[in-house]
XYZ file of C-alpha atoms in Angstrom:
677
model
C 69.346 -11.433 42.104
C 69.580 -11.247 38.084
C 72.518 -10.211 36.041
C 72.211 -8.970 32.539
C 73.587 -11.010 29.835
C 76.590 -10.428 27.827
C 76.219 -8.043 24.984
C 76.885 -10.162 21.891
C 76.238 -9.366 18.114
C 72.742 -10.936 18.556
C 70.175 -8.229 18.395
C 67.842 -10.497 20.934
C 70.592 -10.967 23.343
C 70.196 -9.189 26.772
C 71.709 -5.751 27.200
C 74.547 -4.992 29.688
C 77.480 -7.216 30.880
C 77.305 -10.404 33.213
C 77.549 -9.341 36.725
C 76.322 -10.187 40.233
C 76.727 -9.405 43.802
C 78.049 -12.016 46.264
C 75.109 -13.662 48.785
C 74.305 -12.392 51.913
C 76.489 -9.351 52.645
C 77.101 -8.222 49.283
C 80.868 -7.920 50.019
C 82.084 -8.477 46.486
C 80.769 -7.593 43.144
C 81.871 -9.836 40.375
C 82.098 -8.480 36.745
C 82.780 -10.211 33.320
C 83.787 -7.626 30.990
C 83.720 -7.543 27.084
C 87.481 -8.113 26.878
C 86.840 -11.648 28.558
C 88.559 -10.604 31.878
C 86.729 -11.636 35.167
C 87.218 -8.782 37.996
C 85.998 -9.174 41.556
C 85.665 -5.745 43.313
C 85.444 -5.135 47.070
C 82.149 -3.090 47.509
C 83.477 -1.684 51.003
C 86.241 0.033 49.700
C 85.944 0.152 45.802
C 88.919 -1.630 45.395
C 89.848 -4.423 42.709
C 90.134 -7.744 44.863
C 90.998 -10.278 41.971
C 91.322 -10.441 38.216
C 91.282 -13.680 36.238
C 91.698 -14.153 32.553
C 90.580 -17.483 31.155
C 92.809 -19.173 28.826
C 90.098 -18.966 26.052
C 88.881 -15.505 27.165
C 88.754 -14.162 23.466
C 87.040 -17.140 21.633
C 84.927 -18.405 24.683
C 84.049 -15.167 26.285
C 81.850 -15.191 29.402
C 78.046 -15.011 28.917
C 76.784 -15.458 32.435
C 77.939 -15.941 35.876
C 76.428 -17.018 39.376
C 77.683 -17.221 42.914
C 77.347 -20.272 44.818
C 74.847 -20.082 47.551
C 76.366 -19.037 51.140
C 75.503 -22.308 52.808
C 77.491 -24.316 50.465
C 80.673 -22.214 51.051
C 81.362 -23.843 54.387
C 80.972 -27.379 53.202
C 84.134 -29.306 52.155
C 84.387 -30.436 48.556
C 85.499 -34.236 48.537
C 87.100 -33.599 45.185
C 89.784 -31.483 46.793
C 90.470 -31.971 50.465
C 91.234 -28.967 52.455
C 93.157 -28.751 55.559
C 91.080 -27.773 58.877
C 92.553 -24.401 58.995
C 91.762 -23.668 55.699
C 88.199 -24.991 55.959
C 87.593 -22.753 59.085
C 88.958 -19.908 57.365
C 86.830 -20.328 54.231
C 83.400 -20.892 56.038
C 82.648 -17.257 56.333
C 84.077 -16.104 52.913
C 82.543 -16.413 49.514
C 84.410 -18.981 47.310
C 82.915 -20.367 44.099
C 81.669 -18.480 41.234
C 80.496 -20.231 38.047
C 80.988 -18.675 34.670
C 79.366 -19.957 31.360
C 80.965 -19.322 28.065
C 80.029 -18.638 24.489
C 81.375 -22.359 23.417
C 79.326 -24.091 25.879
C 81.681 -24.905 28.658
C 81.286 -23.843 32.391
C 84.181 -22.765 34.728
C 84.188 -22.692 38.332
C 86.401 -20.150 39.774
C 87.609 -19.898 43.488
C 87.857 -16.450 44.756
C 89.670 -17.618 47.849
C 92.306 -19.107 46.048
C 92.235 -16.998 43.080
C 92.403 -19.669 40.478
C 90.351 -22.038 38.474
C 88.557 -24.568 40.561
C 87.147 -26.976 38.115
C 85.766 -27.104 34.384
C 82.596 -28.603 33.439
C 82.854 -29.738 29.717
C 82.019 -33.425 28.865
C 78.288 -34.287 28.033
C 76.987 -30.563 28.498
C 76.213 -27.943 26.280
C 77.594 -27.439 22.310
C 76.352 -23.928 22.205
C 76.275 -20.512 24.141
C 75.476 -20.880 27.967
C 72.564 -18.389 28.609
C 72.037 -18.788 32.486
C 73.323 -20.624 35.463
C 71.659 -21.462 38.638
C 72.834 -23.051 41.694
C 70.939 -25.376 44.040
C 70.696 -24.127 47.595
C 70.851 -27.279 49.171
C 72.535 -30.183 47.515
C 75.174 -28.219 45.488
C 73.850 -29.201 41.912
C 74.366 -26.579 39.272
C 71.498 -26.087 36.508
C 72.433 -24.388 33.189
C 70.631 -23.541 29.943
C 71.876 -23.005 26.565
C 71.115 -22.206 22.867
C 71.238 -25.812 22.157
C 67.551 -25.995 23.565
C 68.669 -28.262 26.613
C 68.793 -27.715 30.119
C 71.732 -29.786 32.104
C 71.845 -30.665 35.661
C 75.470 -30.796 36.956
C 77.131 -32.406 39.870
C 79.666 -29.669 40.918
C 81.821 -31.802 43.045
C 82.319 -34.769 40.549
C 82.193 -32.074 37.450
C 79.791 -34.468 35.516
C 76.393 -34.237 33.914
C 73.664 -35.924 35.994
C 70.816 -35.314 33.857
C 70.202 -33.410 30.427
C 66.877 -33.008 28.825
C 65.400 -30.695 25.959
C 63.812 -27.526 27.563
C 62.068 -25.941 24.654
C 61.778 -26.017 20.923
C 64.041 -22.793 20.627
C 66.801 -21.687 22.747
C 66.485 -21.555 26.653
C 67.535 -18.291 27.962
C 66.887 -18.293 31.651
C 66.403 -20.261 34.720
C 65.136 -19.997 38.421
C 64.840 -22.530 41.108
C 61.780 -22.375 43.495
C 62.590 -21.612 47.212
C 61.869 -25.218 48.464
C 64.336 -26.450 45.715
C 61.777 -28.883 44.195
C 60.553 -26.881 41.154
C 62.555 -25.389 38.306
C 61.447 -22.221 36.041
C 62.806 -22.386 32.527
C 62.058 -19.838 29.877
C 62.837 -19.030 26.224
C 59.765 -17.146 25.030
C 57.275 -19.064 26.922
C 57.871 -20.003 30.449
C 57.652 -23.635 31.967
C 57.745 -25.012 35.614
C 59.436 -28.205 35.800
C 59.377 -30.803 38.572
C 63.104 -31.686 39.313
C 62.611 -35.102 40.379
C 60.769 -36.298 37.466
C 61.881 -33.711 34.913
C 58.275 -33.185 33.685
C 56.402 -29.912 33.167
C 54.207 -28.858 35.921
C 52.630 -25.510 34.454
C 52.743 -23.435 31.219
C 52.857 -19.892 31.180
C 52.417 -17.623 28.117
C 55.833 -15.623 28.598
C 56.955 -12.561 26.474
C 57.270 -11.909 22.796
C 61.123 -11.871 23.084
C 63.625 -14.113 24.800
C 63.232 -13.687 28.734
C 66.268 -12.279 30.460
C 65.274 -12.510 33.921
C 63.445 -15.051 36.273
C 63.073 -14.971 39.856
C 60.500 -15.893 42.578
C 59.244 -12.940 44.678
C 57.441 -14.839 47.462
C 58.281 -17.788 49.745
C 54.878 -18.129 51.360
C 51.544 -18.130 49.632
C 49.166 -15.235 50.456
C 46.363 -17.521 52.097
C 48.194 -19.366 54.872
C 45.085 -21.067 56.063
C 45.169 -23.667 53.330
C 47.829 -26.502 53.229
C 51.000 -25.520 51.390
C 52.654 -27.888 48.916
C 55.654 -25.522 48.418
C 54.797 -24.003 45.051
C 51.061 -23.151 44.689
C 50.336 -19.671 45.330
C 53.829 -18.342 44.912
C 54.683 -15.316 42.691
C 57.581 -14.996 40.452
C 58.682 -12.105 38.214
C 60.027 -12.161 34.519
C 61.674 -9.675 32.353
C 62.584 -10.011 28.621
C 64.779 -8.626 25.994
C 63.475 -5.049 24.399
C 60.362 -5.196 26.733
C 59.668 -2.271 29.176
C 57.267 -4.337 31.035
C 58.129 -6.697 34.131
C 55.358 -9.250 34.551
C 54.556 -10.992 37.840
C 52.979 -14.476 37.527
C 51.291 -16.594 40.183
C 51.748 -20.513 40.320
C 47.787 -21.412 40.656
C 46.168 -24.861 41.118
C 44.100 -24.384 38.016
C 45.896 -25.105 34.769
C 44.115 -22.893 32.617
C 45.498 -19.498 34.328
C 48.649 -18.856 32.151
C 48.467 -14.947 31.940
C 50.506 -12.506 34.322
C 48.563 -11.217 37.128
C 50.315 -7.701 37.190
C 53.067 -5.835 35.518
C 55.667 -3.041 36.234
C 56.579 -0.455 33.763
C 60.082 0.941 33.264
C 61.746 3.433 31.073
C 63.899 1.204 28.947
C 65.006 -2.443 28.800
C 65.922 -3.863 32.149
C 69.772 -4.818 32.487
C 69.806 -5.711 36.225
C 67.227 -6.706 38.594
C 67.326 -7.233 42.343
C 64.415 -7.672 44.847
C 63.860 -8.429 48.496
C 61.534 -11.574 48.988
C 58.147 -11.219 50.701
C 58.211 -13.695 53.855
C 54.393 -13.146 54.647
C 51.440 -11.662 52.773
C 51.749 -8.272 54.468
C 55.241 -7.489 53.629
C 55.556 -5.828 50.308
C 58.051 -6.817 47.602
C 60.997 -4.346 47.056
C 62.315 -4.176 43.509
C 65.407 -2.467 41.987
C 65.343 -2.442 38.167
C 68.520 -0.970 36.360
C 67.581 -0.052 32.874
C 69.507 0.395 29.739
C 69.339 4.220 29.924
C 71.300 4.262 33.309
C 68.629 4.745 35.530
C 67.375 2.814 38.637
C 63.526 2.357 39.173
C 62.526 1.463 42.860
C 59.128 -0.345 43.188
C 57.341 -1.204 46.563
C 54.129 -3.280 46.224
C 52.229 -5.887 48.251
C 51.256 -8.977 45.887
C 47.812 -9.691 46.689
C 46.090 -10.739 43.479
C 45.210 -9.416 39.968
C 45.938 -5.850 38.660
C 45.008 -4.621 35.372
C 47.078 -1.423 34.932
C 50.780 -1.410 34.933
C 52.309 0.010 38.142
C 54.929 2.905 37.812
C 57.983 3.223 39.912
C 57.928 4.750 43.418
C 61.300 6.476 42.964
C 63.633 7.022 40.193
C 67.338 7.336 40.879
C 69.682 8.954 38.503
C 73.620 10.118 38.782
C 74.948 13.077 36.990
C 78.178 15.111 37.007
C 77.938 18.690 39.030
C 78.662 20.778 35.754
C 80.351 23.518 37.557
C 81.826 26.399 35.514
C 80.634 28.293 32.571
C 81.285 25.949 29.968
C 80.810 22.725 31.468
C 77.283 21.073 31.554
C 75.872 18.466 33.697
C 76.207 14.970 32.160
C 74.518 11.749 33.297
C 76.529 8.886 34.520
C 75.262 5.364 33.804
C 74.239 3.090 36.439
C 75.455 -0.409 35.782
C 73.774 -2.470 38.629
C 71.938 -2.041 41.828
C 71.532 -4.217 44.824
C 69.606 -4.184 48.270
C 72.067 -4.491 51.303
C 71.124 -6.973 54.197
C 69.197 -4.349 55.930
C 66.834 -3.694 53.180
C 66.995 0.091 53.744
C 70.129 0.924 51.795
C 71.098 0.041 48.229
C 74.476 -0.555 46.474
C 75.063 1.262 43.399
C 77.556 0.505 40.771
C 77.883 3.354 38.065
C 80.616 4.608 35.922
C 82.598 2.611 33.359
C 82.585 -1.228 33.211
C 86.436 -1.293 33.497
C 86.604 0.963 36.450
C 83.252 1.152 38.094
C 82.551 3.176 41.282
C 80.620 1.495 43.967
C 78.549 3.417 46.557
C 76.242 2.710 49.261
C 73.017 5.014 49.161
C 70.431 5.216 51.876
C 66.786 4.873 50.828
C 65.178 7.450 52.967
C 64.081 9.842 50.573
C 60.272 10.124 49.464
C 60.868 12.205 46.379
C 59.680 10.284 43.049
C 62.735 11.520 41.342
C 66.301 11.415 43.066
C 69.283 12.926 41.081
C 72.699 12.120 42.727
C 75.362 14.458 41.837
C 78.906 12.895 41.750
C 82.262 13.675 40.156
C 84.024 10.485 38.797
C 86.597 12.240 36.710
C 89.249 11.072 39.021
C 88.056 7.554 39.081
C 87.809 6.413 35.501
C 88.106 9.478 33.010
C 91.825 9.998 31.745
C 93.609 12.726 33.625
C 94.378 15.997 31.956
C 97.017 18.200 33.055
C 96.073 21.892 33.490
C 97.754 24.248 31.455
C 100.409 26.716 33.000
C 99.509 30.288 32.803
C 102.619 31.828 34.091
C 105.028 32.641 31.496
C 108.727 33.110 32.018
C 111.312 34.173 29.585
C 114.380 32.308 29.845
C 117.925 33.730 29.425
C 119.576 32.741 26.154
C 122.900 33.174 24.496
C 124.124 33.244 21.108
C 124.708 29.489 20.983
C 121.265 28.550 21.964
C 119.052 27.432 18.696
C 115.351 28.352 18.904
C 112.884 25.991 17.447
C 109.551 27.921 16.213
C 106.376 26.063 16.514
C 104.601 25.683 13.200
C 102.785 23.560 10.774
C 104.767 20.441 9.803
C 106.189 21.010 6.409
C 106.750 24.783 6.620
C 110.294 25.387 7.119
C 111.261 29.003 8.030
C 114.523 29.724 9.283
C 115.008 31.922 12.417
C 116.892 35.124 11.386
C 118.367 37.526 13.689
C 116.865 41.204 13.957
C 118.309 43.406 11.082
C 119.015 46.881 11.421
C 116.219 47.649 9.047
C 113.740 45.861 11.449
C 114.930 48.014 14.333
C 114.537 51.231 12.194
C 110.968 50.147 11.405
C 110.367 49.538 15.103
C 111.696 52.903 16.188
C 109.458 54.664 13.550
C 106.343 52.815 14.964
C 107.362 53.929 18.499
C 107.941 57.582 17.419
C 104.326 57.861 15.825
C 105.590 58.488 12.484
C 103.828 57.564 9.234
C 102.594 54.081 9.060
C 104.936 51.511 7.574
C 103.916 49.863 4.403
C 103.200 46.008 4.060
C 106.044 45.975 1.496
C 108.594 47.454 3.937
C 107.391 45.159 6.644
C 108.051 42.114 4.532
C 111.315 43.590 3.514
C 112.302 43.795 7.249
C 111.352 40.099 7.623
C 113.483 39.272 4.650
C 110.654 37.581 2.735
C 110.415 38.042 -1.062
C 106.922 39.459 -1.510
C 107.149 38.772 -5.101
C 107.186 35.176 -4.527
C 103.823 33.483 -4.042
C 100.898 32.112 -6.153
C 102.763 31.078 -9.142
C 105.277 29.077 -7.320
C 104.520 25.368 -6.888
C 104.508 24.251 -3.268
C 107.112 21.883 -1.835
C 106.497 18.026 -1.771
C 106.506 17.810 1.958
C 103.817 20.441 2.149
C 101.231 19.054 -0.066
C 99.357 17.134 2.891
C 99.343 20.351 4.897
C 97.983 22.489 1.974
C 95.532 19.793 1.007
C 93.940 19.773 4.763
C 93.988 23.555 4.744
C 92.185 23.738 1.678
C 89.583 21.219 2.599
C 88.929 22.853 5.818
C 88.958 26.450 4.291
C 87.362 25.393 1.016
C 90.031 27.329 -0.893
C 89.547 26.619 -4.584
C 92.878 27.942 -5.686
C 94.858 26.077 -2.765
C 93.126 22.736 -3.896
C 93.994 23.220 -7.495
C 97.585 23.630 -6.676
C 97.713 20.106 -5.010
C 94.963 18.265 -7.110
C 96.293 19.123 -10.548
C 99.573 17.366 -9.975
C 100.255 14.513 -12.450
C 103.073 12.898 -10.327
C 101.646 9.625 -9.227
C 104.345 9.171 -6.534
C 103.643 12.632 -4.996
C 99.829 11.636 -5.045
C 100.534 8.439 -3.081
C 102.865 10.312 -0.632
C 100.263 12.923 -0.028
C 97.479 10.614 0.499
C 99.565 8.481 2.993
C 100.513 11.519 5.125
C 97.109 13.210 5.220
C 94.972 12.945 8.413
C 92.124 10.635 8.676
C 89.729 13.173 9.328
C 90.303 14.806 5.955
C 89.539 11.440 4.001
C 85.735 11.877 3.586
C 86.025 15.713 2.797
C 88.661 14.876 0.166
C 86.234 12.088 -1.331
C 83.671 14.712 -1.331
C 85.744 17.190 -3.219
C 86.864 14.581 -5.890
C 83.258 13.720 -6.396
C 82.642 17.420 -7.331
C 85.504 17.587 -9.664
C 84.583 14.185 -11.298
C 81.320 15.902 -12.538
C 83.255 18.560 -14.254
C 85.438 18.689 -17.430
C 86.705 15.324 -18.685
C 90.289 16.569 -18.558
C 89.999 17.244 -14.842
C 88.312 13.965 -14.244
C 91.269 12.107 -15.678
C 93.275 13.495 -12.602
C 90.676 13.092 -10.118
C 90.568 9.389 -10.878
C 94.077 9.018 -9.913
C 93.321 10.724 -6.602
C 90.446 8.631 -5.957
C 92.195 5.275 -6.627
C 94.842 6.383 -4.237
C 92.470 7.310 -1.508
C 90.321 4.162 -1.677
C 93.291 1.803 -1.812
C 95.316 3.443 1.108
C 92.498 4.224 3.401
C 90.336 1.315 2.901
C 90.718 -0.082 6.505
C 89.546 3.287 7.839
C 86.681 3.695 5.491
C 85.499 0.120 6.552
C 84.878 1.404 9.996
C 82.699 4.182 9.276
C 79.037 3.295 10.384
C 77.684 6.180 7.782
C 79.830 5.608 4.997
C 77.039 4.550 2.508
C 75.123 7.745 3.119
C 78.339 9.829 2.766
C 79.429 8.403 -0.575
C 76.107 7.806 -2.185
C 76.753 10.752 -4.711
C 80.111 8.972 -5.820
C 78.626 5.468 -6.044
C 75.713 6.829 -8.274
C 78.200 8.893 -10.334
C 80.585 5.758 -10.985
C 77.588 3.595 -11.405
C 76.271 5.831 -14.041
C 79.578 5.930 -16.013
C 79.963 1.851 -15.878
C 76.495 1.531 -17.430
C 77.484 3.625 -20.364
C 80.933 2.138 -20.833
C 79.826 -0.809 -22.710
C 78.081 1.107 -25.176
C 80.848 3.639 -25.471
C 83.327 0.564 -25.908
C 81.194 -0.792 -28.749
C 80.896 2.718 -30.544
C 84.633 3.117 -30.104
C 85.302 -0.104 -31.849
C 82.940 0.847 -34.836
C 84.574 4.205 -35.107
C 88.064 2.514 -35.259
C 87.039 0.314 -38.151
C 85.650 3.185 -40.031
C 88.657 5.335 -39.681
C 91.029 2.627 -40.729
C 89.053 2.052 -43.950
C 88.877 5.582 -44.885
C 92.623 6.052 -44.297
C 93.348 3.207 -46.094
C 91.088 4.286 -49.345
C 92.959 7.644 -49.210
C 96.274 6.241 -49.311
C 95.230 4.032 -52.506
C 93.916 7.192 -54.247
C 96.815 9.122 -53.680
C 99.420 6.646 -54.946
C 100.858 7.285 -58.384
C 102.336 4.690 -60.709
C 105.931 4.785 -61.050
C 107.473 5.934 -64.401
C 108.769 3.277 -66.786
C 111.333 4.057 -69.439
C 111.622 1.689 -72.449
C 115.214 0.362 -72.958
C 114.558 0.002 -76.656
C 111.964 1.924 -78.908
C 111.203 0.811 -82.727
C 109.152 3.036 -85.264
C 107.931 1.666 -88.300
C 108.331 3.564 -91.598
C 104.817 3.088 -93.264
C 101.434 3.265 -91.755
C 100.386 0.260 -93.971
C 102.472 -2.097 -91.918
C 101.243 -0.808 -88.526
C 97.575 -1.496 -89.804
C 98.831 -5.124 -90.944
C 100.398 -5.844 -87.620
C 97.081 -4.628 -85.876
C 94.937 -6.946 -88.105
C 97.392 -9.998 -87.526
C 96.566 -9.809 -83.925
C 92.781 -10.551 -84.638
C 92.891 -12.780 -87.497
C 93.642 -16.532 -87.880
C 96.784 -18.209 -89.242
C 95.475 -18.222 -92.907
C 94.975 -14.577 -93.149
C 98.424 -14.078 -91.792
C 99.940 -16.121 -94.666
C 98.031 -14.179 -97.192
C 98.833 -10.802 -95.990
C 102.539 -11.742 -95.833
C 102.526 -12.759 -99.426
C 100.948 -9.687 -100.655
C 103.390 -7.415 -98.695
C 106.415 -9.415 -100.044
C 104.829 -9.232 -103.769
C 104.335 -5.384 -103.447
C 107.817 -4.438 -101.855
C 110.127 -6.961 -103.848
C 109.017 -9.465 -106.496
C 112.391 -11.271 -106.397
C 112.564 -12.289 -102.772
C 114.227 -15.855 -102.293
C 112.561 -18.738 -100.674
C 115.045 -18.697 -97.753
C 113.777 -15.197 -96.638
C 109.985 -16.665 -96.795
C 111.054 -19.400 -94.334
C 112.517 -17.080 -91.870
C 109.536 -14.886 -92.240
C 107.293 -17.605 -91.415
C 109.405 -18.694 -88.165
C 109.017 -15.113 -87.107
C 105.102 -15.287 -87.522
C 104.839 -18.607 -85.520
C 106.723 -16.790 -82.629
C 104.374 -13.956 -82.792
C 101.206 -16.165 -82.774
C 102.482 -17.899 -79.501
C 102.935 -14.678 -77.642
C 99.915 -12.949 -79.343
C 97.327 -13.364 -76.366
C 99.606 -12.264 -73.699
C 101.496 -9.660 -75.488
C 101.179 -5.791 -74.384
C 101.818 -3.318 -77.110
C 104.079 -1.143 -74.917
C 106.193 -4.168 -73.291
C 109.783 -4.170 -73.859
C 110.184 -7.767 -74.546
C 107.679 -7.833 -77.663
C 109.179 -4.790 -78.890
C 112.600 -6.116 -79.080
C 111.275 -9.210 -80.601
C 109.756 -7.469 -83.174
C 112.652 -5.116 -83.795
C 114.784 -8.096 -84.497
C 112.571 -9.819 -86.922
C 112.149 -6.756 -88.997
C 115.810 -6.179 -89.050
C 116.250 -9.753 -90.050
C 113.737 -9.466 -93.147
C 115.340 -6.220 -94.106
């Protein structure tokens, strides 16, 4: 038997879940589910026998499992001595179950005691364990891992007996020969090892993907006349990940023969494989292959040499629901595992859910190529749904009873008693009079018909209106909600809206972002709230990229032009500031200044003399002054001349910086003139 590997995130990991039937009588079915729990089911009555949760079930999930051979169960372990009564009681029971984990450790679980028996850790693997095989005679355990090594364990001492490198890449599958002297290992290529010397005996080409199943199909060679060395002439089967062909190989004496002798074709990747061994050359090999699509393919073939064409299945088994009723349609039920019973005529089928599987024994007496079993498993693993009550009873109510009317949350309408106006309308309708207008009906319901479109919705009704508008694509209703500028109201609406409306809302916001810039400013507020509040929900959507591609392209195009726009914005600000500054300076007028003292000269000659005095040298100043004094008055005293010279010296010192219109110089000239007079 071979169990499907654990479904991890690796695309090249085997499909399905680690599971296996117990040896010989198939009384139990062990299943290591994806939540890290080990469950053991009784195949006879479909009842959960035991459930075990390892301490590291989350970090070190179970990746493979294997039952110990039946002949080892009766042997007493020297590590833990048992009582005689216990040893006798367990001789006919299934006991040890080996579990390989994702962290490289191996657990031995006792189904009799319902607890952990021992743990194999030291010196073993440092990566995920891919396959475990028990030796049928000495109680040794063989395991392979992603760390490229094969380890031989002593299950009694819980220690490593031998460890060697099995391949250049990860080793994914193992199988021990019927005589217990050889070991098959496979990554992508298949190797046959001699267990005593740990040397490679034969090489086989293998598969293009990692091998997920290895098992011997015969225990005796087809030609019994020649001496048998225990391995030459035997056939074995291999299946690989994402490969719909199961190859049959033969161990030959010639080392050059490395290719498969025949192959079986199935509809999908094999998940679980079981077979009945062929004990002589005339007995056919029966093979049951469970595929990923939930079907079982049955093969029956006598292995007698090379066959070019891939062999198809003799029978295909499928399970589906009945599909009774007008609306219900038949639905397929996946088959999880299948194993041959000890009589080799009947088959144990495990189907349904991994958490609540259904186990059924089916007889193989049909010769039809395709068999579809109709089963109803809704009561077993589907959630129970109560049927709706069709009988309606009107309860007796008094005036104190408060009636709650069903409706959409957020729409609060008080229940009002029946008014006389409503009774009158009802009587008119019964008498067959003229049809009552809608306005009268609304008046009877005590609803203001003039209220309506212009009124803003209440705060608690925004999520309801938004959801209804998105579902009905009502433009006016969406405008009422999306044109709000209250940031707190936007946040509360986004928090209360249902998750199924998030994607339609993002698509509606994308349409509006492409419209007028004024509406785009409002839409950005909504978009920011939706992306921040519902980020965790959006990250779980597998097709989020395709649904929001338009929004992403829109944002990307606007971000690309943002840098150019910012440069242009800066330049425009500089120009505007310069223009405004120049306009201010042009418009400014000089403030008016009023002189405190104004002096007017009597003659124009004196004004011309003053103007000439500003330009000429000191000598010219003296000559002009003498002429003026002689013309005016010949009898001027020498004292007046000295005063005049002092005044002229003061005028020379202030001549360069003097302004004709300044107050100080005018005052100074006026004083000097007054003194001269």
